[in-house]
PDB file of C-alpha atoms in Angstrom:
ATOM      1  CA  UNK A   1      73.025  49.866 -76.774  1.00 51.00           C
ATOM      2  CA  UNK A   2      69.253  50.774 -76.351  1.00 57.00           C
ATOM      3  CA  UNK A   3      68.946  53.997 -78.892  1.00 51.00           C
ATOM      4  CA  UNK A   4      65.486  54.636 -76.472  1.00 51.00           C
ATOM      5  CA  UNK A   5      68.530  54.982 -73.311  1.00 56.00           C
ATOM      6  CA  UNK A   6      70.991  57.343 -75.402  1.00 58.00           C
ATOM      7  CA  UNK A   7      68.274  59.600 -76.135  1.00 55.00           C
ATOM      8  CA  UNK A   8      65.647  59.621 -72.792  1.00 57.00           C
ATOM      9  CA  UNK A   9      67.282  57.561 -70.557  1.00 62.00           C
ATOM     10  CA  UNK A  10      64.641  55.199 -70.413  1.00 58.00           C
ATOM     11  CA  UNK A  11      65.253  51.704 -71.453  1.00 58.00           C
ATOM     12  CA  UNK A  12      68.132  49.028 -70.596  1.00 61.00           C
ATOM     13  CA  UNK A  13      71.883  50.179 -70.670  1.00 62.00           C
ATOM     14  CA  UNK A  14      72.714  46.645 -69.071  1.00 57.00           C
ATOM     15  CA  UNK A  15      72.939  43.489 -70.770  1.00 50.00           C
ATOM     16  CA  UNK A  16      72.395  39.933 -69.819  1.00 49.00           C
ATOM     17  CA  UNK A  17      74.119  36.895 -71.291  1.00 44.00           C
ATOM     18  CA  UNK A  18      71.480  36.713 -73.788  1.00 50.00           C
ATOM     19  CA  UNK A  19      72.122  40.206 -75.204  1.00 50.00           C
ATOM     20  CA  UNK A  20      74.357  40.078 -78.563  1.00 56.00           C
ATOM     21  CA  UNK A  21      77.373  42.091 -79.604  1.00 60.00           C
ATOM     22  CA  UNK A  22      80.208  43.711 -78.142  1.00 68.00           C
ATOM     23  CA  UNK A  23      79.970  43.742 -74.378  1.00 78.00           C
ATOM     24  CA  UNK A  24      82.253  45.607 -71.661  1.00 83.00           C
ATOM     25  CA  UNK A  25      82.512  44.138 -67.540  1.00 88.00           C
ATOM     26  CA  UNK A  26      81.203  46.525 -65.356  1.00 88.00           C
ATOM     27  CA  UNK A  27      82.608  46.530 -62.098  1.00 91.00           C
ATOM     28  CA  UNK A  28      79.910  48.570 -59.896  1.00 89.00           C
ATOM     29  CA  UNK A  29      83.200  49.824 -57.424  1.00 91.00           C
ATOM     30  CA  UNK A  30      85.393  53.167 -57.541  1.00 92.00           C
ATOM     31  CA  UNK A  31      87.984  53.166 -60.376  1.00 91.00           C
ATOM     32  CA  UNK A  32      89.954  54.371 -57.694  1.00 90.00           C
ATOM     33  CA  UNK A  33      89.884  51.253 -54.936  1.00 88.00           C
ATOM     34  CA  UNK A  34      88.477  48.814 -57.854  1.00 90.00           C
ATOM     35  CA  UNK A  35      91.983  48.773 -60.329  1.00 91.00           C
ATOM     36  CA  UNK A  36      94.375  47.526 -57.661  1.00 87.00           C
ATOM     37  CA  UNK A  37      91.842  44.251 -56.836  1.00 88.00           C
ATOM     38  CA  UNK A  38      90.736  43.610 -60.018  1.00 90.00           C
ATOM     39  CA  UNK A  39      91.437  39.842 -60.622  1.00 89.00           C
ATOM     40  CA  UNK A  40      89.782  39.805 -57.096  1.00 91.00           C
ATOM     41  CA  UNK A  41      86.124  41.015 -58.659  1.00 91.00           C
ATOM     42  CA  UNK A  42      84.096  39.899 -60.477  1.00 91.00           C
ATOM     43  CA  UNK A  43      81.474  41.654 -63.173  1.00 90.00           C
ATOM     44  CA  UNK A  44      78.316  43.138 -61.985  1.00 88.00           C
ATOM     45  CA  UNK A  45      76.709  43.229 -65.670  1.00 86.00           C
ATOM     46  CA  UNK A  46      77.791  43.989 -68.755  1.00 82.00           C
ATOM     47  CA  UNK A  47      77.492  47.383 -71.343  1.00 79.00           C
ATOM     48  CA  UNK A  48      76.805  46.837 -74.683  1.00 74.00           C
ATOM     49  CA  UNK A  49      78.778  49.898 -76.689  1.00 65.00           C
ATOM     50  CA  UNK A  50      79.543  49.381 -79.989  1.00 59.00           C
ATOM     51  CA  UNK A  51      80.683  52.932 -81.449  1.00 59.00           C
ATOM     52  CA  UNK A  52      82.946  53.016 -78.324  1.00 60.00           C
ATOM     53  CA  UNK A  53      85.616  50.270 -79.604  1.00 61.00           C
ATOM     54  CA  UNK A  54      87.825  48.617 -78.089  1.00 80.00           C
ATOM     55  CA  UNK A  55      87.476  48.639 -74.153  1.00 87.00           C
ATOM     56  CA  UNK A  56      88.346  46.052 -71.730  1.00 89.00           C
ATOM     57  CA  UNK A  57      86.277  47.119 -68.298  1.00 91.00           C
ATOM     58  CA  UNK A  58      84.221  50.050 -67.326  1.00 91.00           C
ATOM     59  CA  UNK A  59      83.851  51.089 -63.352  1.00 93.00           C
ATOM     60  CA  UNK A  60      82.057  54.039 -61.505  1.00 93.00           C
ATOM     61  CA  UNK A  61      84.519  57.314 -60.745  1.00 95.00           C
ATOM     62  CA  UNK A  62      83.088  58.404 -57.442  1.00 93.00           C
ATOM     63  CA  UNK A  63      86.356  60.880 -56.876  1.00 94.00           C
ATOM     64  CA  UNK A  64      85.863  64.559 -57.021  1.00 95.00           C
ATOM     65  CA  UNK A  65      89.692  65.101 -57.693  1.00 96.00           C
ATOM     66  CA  UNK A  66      88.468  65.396 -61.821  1.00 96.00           C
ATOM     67  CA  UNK A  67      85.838  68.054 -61.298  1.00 94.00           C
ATOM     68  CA  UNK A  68      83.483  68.560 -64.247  1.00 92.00           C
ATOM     69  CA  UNK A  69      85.751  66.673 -66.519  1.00 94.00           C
ATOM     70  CA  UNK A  70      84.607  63.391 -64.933  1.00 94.00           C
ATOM     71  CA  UNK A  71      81.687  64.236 -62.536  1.00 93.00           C
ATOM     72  CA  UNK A  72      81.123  61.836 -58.837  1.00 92.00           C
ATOM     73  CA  UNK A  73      79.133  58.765 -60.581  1.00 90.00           C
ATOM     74  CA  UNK A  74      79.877  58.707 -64.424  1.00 93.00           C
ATOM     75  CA  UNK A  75      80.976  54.897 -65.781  1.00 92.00           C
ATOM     76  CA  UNK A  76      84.198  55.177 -67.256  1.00 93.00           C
ATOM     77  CA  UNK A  77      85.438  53.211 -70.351  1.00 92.00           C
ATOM     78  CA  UNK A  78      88.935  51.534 -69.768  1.00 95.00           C
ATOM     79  CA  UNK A  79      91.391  49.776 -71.826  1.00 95.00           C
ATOM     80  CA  UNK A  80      94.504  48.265 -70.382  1.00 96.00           C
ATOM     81  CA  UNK A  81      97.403  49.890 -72.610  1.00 96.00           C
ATOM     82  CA  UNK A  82     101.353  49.216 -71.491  1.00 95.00           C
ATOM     83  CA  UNK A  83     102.954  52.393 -69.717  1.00 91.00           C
ATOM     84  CA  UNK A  84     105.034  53.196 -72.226  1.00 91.00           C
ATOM     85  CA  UNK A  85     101.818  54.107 -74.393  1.00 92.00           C
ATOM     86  CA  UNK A  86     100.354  56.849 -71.870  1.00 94.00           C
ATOM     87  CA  UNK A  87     100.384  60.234 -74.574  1.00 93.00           C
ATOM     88  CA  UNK A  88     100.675  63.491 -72.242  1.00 94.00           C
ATOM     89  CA  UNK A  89      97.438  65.525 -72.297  1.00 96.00           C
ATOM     90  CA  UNK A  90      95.333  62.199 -71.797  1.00 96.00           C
ATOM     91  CA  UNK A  91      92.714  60.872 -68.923  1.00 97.00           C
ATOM     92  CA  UNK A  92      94.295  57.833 -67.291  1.00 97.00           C
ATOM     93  CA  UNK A  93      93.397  55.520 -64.328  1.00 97.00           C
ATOM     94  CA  UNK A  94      96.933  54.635 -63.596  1.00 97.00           C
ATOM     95  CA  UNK A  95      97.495  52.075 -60.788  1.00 97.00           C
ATOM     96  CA  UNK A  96     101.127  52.737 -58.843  1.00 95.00           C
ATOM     97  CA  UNK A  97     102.639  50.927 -56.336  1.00 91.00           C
ATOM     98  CA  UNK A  98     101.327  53.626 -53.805  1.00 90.00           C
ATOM     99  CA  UNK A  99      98.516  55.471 -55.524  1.00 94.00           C
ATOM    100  CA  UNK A 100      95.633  54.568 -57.464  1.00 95.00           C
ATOM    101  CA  UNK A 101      94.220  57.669 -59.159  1.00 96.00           C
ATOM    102  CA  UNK A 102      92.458  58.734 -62.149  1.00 97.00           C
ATOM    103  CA  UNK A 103      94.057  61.847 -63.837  1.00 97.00           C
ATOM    104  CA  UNK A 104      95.181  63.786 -66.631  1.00 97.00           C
ATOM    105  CA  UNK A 105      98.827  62.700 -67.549  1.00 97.00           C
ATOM    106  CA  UNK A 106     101.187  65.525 -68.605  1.00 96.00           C
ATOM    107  CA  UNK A 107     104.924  65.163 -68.919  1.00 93.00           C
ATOM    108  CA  UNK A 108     106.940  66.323 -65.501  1.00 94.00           C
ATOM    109  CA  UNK A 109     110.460  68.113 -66.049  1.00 92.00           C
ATOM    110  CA  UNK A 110     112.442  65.459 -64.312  1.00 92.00           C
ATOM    111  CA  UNK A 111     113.383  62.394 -66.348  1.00 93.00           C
ATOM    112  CA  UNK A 112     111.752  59.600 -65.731  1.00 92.00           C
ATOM    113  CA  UNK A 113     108.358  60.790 -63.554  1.00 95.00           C
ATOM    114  CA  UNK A 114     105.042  61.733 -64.722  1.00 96.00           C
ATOM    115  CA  UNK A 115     103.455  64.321 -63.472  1.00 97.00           C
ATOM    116  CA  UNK A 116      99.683  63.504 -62.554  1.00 97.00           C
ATOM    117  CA  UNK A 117      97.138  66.460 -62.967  1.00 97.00           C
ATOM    118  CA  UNK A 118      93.545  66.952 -61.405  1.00 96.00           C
ATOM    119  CA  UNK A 119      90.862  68.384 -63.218  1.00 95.00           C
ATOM    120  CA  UNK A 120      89.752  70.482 -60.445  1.00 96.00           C
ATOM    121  CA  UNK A 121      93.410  71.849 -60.336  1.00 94.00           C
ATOM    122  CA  UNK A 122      91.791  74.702 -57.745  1.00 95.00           C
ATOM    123  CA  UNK A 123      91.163  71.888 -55.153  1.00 96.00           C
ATOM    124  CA  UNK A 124      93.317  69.042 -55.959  1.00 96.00           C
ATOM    125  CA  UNK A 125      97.433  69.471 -56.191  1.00 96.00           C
ATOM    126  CA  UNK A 126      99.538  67.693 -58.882  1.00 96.00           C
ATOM    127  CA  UNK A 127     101.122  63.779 -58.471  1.00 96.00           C
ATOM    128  CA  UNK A 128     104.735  63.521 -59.320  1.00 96.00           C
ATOM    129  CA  UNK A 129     105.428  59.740 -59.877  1.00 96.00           C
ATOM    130  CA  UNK A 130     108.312  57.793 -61.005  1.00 95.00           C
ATOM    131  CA  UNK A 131     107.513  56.148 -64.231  1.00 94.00           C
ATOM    132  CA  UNK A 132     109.036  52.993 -62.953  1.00 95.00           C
ATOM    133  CA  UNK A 133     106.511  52.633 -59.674  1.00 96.00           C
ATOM    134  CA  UNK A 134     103.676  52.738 -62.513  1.00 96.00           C
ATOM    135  CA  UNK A 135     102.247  48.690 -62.284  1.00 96.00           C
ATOM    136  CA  UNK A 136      99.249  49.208 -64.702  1.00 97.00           C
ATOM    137  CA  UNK A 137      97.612  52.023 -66.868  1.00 97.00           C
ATOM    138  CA  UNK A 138      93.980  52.226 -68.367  1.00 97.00           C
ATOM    139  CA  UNK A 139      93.323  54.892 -70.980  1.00 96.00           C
ATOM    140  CA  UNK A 140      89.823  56.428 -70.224  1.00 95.00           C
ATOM    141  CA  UNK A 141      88.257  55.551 -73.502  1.00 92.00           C
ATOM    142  CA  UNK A 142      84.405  57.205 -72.840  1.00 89.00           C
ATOM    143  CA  UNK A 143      82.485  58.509 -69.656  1.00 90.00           C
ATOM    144  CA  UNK A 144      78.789  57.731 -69.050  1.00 86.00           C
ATOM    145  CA  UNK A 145      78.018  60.822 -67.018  1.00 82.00           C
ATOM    146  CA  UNK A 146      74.882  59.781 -65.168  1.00 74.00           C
ATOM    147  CA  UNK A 147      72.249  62.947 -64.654  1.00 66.00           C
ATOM    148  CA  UNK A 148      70.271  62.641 -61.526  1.00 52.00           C
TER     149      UNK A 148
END
């Protein structure tokens, strides 16, 4: 990445093809309508991010649901990582047979559910979802919040 963007936000954050080192898809839709289509899209660009590791996509967050947490237009960093792998207390996009949210994932008190938690808990009400309707889960790795 372009140390001129990390420190003035002037400069490239994109890549091209001719750009070396580790890059990341960026999908320029909502995490939230974007994870349940995603062999459907293709790349906008690519992010160059090498202290960020191991990340498979990143996509805009254009919910409010997160609050300051993960402001409307901040990139998040996603890697794919098997349901079983979610650790309470974590940001996940987690794509359900009926919901597709990003949220904080805390344990619920019935067996077998997760309970799904907004960061604007003042606005937004809890998920309760059956661990066994979850069809894929991407651990929020980093946020780009975008200043405007």
């Amino acid at each position: 990445m372009d140390k001129l963007w990390l420190l003035t936000g002037e400069g490239q954050m994109f890549s091209d093809e001719r750009t070396r080192g580790p890059q990341i898809p960026f999908y320029d839709v909502d995490v939230e309508h974007g994870l349940e289509h995603l062999e459907h899209l293709e790349p906008e660009s690519n992010l160059i991010l090498p202290p960020v590791g191991a990340c498979d996509l990143a996509m805009s967050y254009t919910g409010r649901a997160m609050g300051a947490l993960v402001p409307p237009g901040t990139v998040v960093l996603l890697k794919a990582v098997d349901r079983d792998a979610i650790i309470p207390g974590g940001e996940y996009a987690i794509v359900s047979r009926k919901i597709v949210t990003l949220r904080i994932v805390r344990a619920a008190d019935e067996e077998g559910k997760v309970r799904l938690v907004a960061g604007d808990r003042e606005n937004y009400d809890d998920i309760l979802l059956k661990v066994s309707d979850i069809v894929a889960v991407y651990k929020v790795k980093g946020k780009l919040i975008i200043n405007s």
